Backbone as a ProteinNet text record, in pm:
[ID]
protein_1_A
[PRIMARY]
XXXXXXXXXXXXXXXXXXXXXXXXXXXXXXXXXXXXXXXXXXXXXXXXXXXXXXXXXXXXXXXXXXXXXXXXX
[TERTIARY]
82.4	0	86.9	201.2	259.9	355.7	387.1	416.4	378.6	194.5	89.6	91.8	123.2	85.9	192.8	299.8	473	476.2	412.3	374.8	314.7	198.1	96.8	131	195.7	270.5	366.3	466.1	568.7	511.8	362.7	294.2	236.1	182.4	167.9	264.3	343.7	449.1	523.8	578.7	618.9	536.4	439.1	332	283.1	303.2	310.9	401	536.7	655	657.5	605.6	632.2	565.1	423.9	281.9	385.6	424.7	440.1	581.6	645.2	785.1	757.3	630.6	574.8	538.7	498.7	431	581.4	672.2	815.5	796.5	799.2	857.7	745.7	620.3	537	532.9	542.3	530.8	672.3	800.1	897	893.3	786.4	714.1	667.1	570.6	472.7	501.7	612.5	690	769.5	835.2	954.8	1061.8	1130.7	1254.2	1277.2	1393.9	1467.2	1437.2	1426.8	1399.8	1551.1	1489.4	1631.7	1687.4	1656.8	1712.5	1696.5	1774	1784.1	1767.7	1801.5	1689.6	1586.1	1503.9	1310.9	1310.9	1386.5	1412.4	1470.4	1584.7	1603.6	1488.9	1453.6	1379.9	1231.9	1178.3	1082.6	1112.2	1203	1227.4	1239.6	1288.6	1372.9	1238.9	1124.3	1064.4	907.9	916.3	833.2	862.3	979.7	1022.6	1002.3	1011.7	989.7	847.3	759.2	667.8	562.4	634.4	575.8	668.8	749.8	820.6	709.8	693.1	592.7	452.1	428.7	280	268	395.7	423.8	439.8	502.5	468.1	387.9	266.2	111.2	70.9	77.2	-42	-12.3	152.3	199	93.5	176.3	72.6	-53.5	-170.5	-291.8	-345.4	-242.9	-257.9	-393.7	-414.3	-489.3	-627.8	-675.6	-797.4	-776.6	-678.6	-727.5	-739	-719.4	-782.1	-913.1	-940.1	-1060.6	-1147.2	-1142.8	-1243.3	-1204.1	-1111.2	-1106.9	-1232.5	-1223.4	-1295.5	-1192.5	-1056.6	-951.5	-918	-1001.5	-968.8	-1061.3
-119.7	0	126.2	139	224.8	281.2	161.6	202.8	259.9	192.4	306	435.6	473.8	590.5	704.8	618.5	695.3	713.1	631	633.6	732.9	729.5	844.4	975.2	992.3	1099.8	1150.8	1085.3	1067.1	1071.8	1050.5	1101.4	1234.3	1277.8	1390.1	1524.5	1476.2	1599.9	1608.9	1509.5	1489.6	1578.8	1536.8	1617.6	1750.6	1815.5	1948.6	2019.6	1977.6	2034.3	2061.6	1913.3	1924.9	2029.4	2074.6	2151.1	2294.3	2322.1	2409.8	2512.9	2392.8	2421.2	2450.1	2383.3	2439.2	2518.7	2665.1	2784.8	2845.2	2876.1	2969.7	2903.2	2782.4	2789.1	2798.9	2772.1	2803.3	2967.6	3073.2	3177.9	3240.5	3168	3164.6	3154.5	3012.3	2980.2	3100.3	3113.1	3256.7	3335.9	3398.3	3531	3520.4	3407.5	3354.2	3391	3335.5	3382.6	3236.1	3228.9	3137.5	3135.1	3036.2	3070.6	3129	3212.8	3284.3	3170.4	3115.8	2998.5	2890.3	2785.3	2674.4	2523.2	2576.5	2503.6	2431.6	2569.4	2478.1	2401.7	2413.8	2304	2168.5	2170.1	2034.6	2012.5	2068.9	2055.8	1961	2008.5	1937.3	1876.2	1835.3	1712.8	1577	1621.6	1505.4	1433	1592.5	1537.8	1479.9	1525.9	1472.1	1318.7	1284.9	1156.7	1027.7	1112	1082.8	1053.9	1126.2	1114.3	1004.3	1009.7	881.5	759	761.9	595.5	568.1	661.6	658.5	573.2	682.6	643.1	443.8	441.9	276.8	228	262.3	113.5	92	226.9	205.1	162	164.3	48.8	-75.8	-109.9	-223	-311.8	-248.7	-290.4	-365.2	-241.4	-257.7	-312.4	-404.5	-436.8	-539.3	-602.4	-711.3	-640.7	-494.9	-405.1	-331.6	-300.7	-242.8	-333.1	-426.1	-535.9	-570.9	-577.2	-623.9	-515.1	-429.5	-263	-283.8	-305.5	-292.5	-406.7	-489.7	-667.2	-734.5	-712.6	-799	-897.7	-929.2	-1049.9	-1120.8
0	0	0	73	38.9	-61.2	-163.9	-253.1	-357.1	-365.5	-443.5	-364.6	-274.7	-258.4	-259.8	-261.2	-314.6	-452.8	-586.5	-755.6	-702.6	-670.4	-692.2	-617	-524.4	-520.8	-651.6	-665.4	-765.8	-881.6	-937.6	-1038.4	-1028.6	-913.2	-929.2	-941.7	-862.5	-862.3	-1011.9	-1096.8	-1169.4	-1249.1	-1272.2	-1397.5	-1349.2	-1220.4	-1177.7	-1213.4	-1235.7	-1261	-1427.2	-1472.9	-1566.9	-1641	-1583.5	-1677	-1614.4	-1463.2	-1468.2	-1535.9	-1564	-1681.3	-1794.7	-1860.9	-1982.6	-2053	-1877.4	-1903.6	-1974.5	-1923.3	-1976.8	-2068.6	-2118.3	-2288.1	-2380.9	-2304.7	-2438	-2413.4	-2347.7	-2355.9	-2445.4	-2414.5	-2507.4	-2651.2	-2671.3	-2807.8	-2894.7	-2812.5	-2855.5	-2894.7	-2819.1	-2823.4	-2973.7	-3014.4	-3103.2	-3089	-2947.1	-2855.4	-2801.8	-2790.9	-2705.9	-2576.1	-2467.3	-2314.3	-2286.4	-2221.1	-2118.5	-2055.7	-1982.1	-1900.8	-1941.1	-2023.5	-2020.7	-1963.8	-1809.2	-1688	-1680.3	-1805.2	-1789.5	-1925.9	-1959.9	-2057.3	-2014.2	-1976.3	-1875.9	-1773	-1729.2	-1624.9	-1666	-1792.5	-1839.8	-1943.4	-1990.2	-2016.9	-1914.4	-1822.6	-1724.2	-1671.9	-1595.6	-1529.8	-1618.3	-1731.4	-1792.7	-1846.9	-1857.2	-1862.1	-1734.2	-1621.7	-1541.5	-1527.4	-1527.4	-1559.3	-1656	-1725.2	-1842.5	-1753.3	-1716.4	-1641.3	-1514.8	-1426.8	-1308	-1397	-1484.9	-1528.6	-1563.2	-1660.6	-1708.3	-1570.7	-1475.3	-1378.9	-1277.2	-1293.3	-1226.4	-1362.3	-1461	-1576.5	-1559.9	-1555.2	-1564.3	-1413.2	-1347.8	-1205.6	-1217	-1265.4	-1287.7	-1408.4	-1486.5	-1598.7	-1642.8	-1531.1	-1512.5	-1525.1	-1394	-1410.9	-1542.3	-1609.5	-1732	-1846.1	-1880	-1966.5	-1956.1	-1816.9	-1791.9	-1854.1	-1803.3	-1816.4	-2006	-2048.1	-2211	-2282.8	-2207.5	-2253.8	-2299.1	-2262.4	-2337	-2292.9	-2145.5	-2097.2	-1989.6
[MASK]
+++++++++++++++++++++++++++++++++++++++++++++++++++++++++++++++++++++++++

């Protein structure tokens, strides 16, 4: 039990960081400028990677309830 609840921490924060790293560069985007800081660029990469690894090993987990809910098994 506590390791679902360390993923699901570790999922949320991950995808907080990541949405909130997104705002500088899409406003960077917008503008058609480079980010000043390079940072939120590593930064959301890493943790958005992170992010997608967290997510794969709560599906993997629950692989069995999401087949079912599909009809795949």
């Amino acid at each position: 039990m506590r390791f679902n609840r360390m993923l699901a921490f570790a999922q949320i924060l991950t995808f907080a960081i990541t949405a909130i790293t997104s705002v500088p560069l899409l406003v960077s985007y917008l503008r058609d400028v480079d980010p000043m800081n390079p940072i939120f660029i590593h930064l959301h990469v890493w943790f958005g990677l992170a992010f997608i690894i967290v997510a794969l090993v709560k599906m993997s987990e629950r692989r069995k309830l999401i087949l079912n809910q599909l009809g795949l098994k």
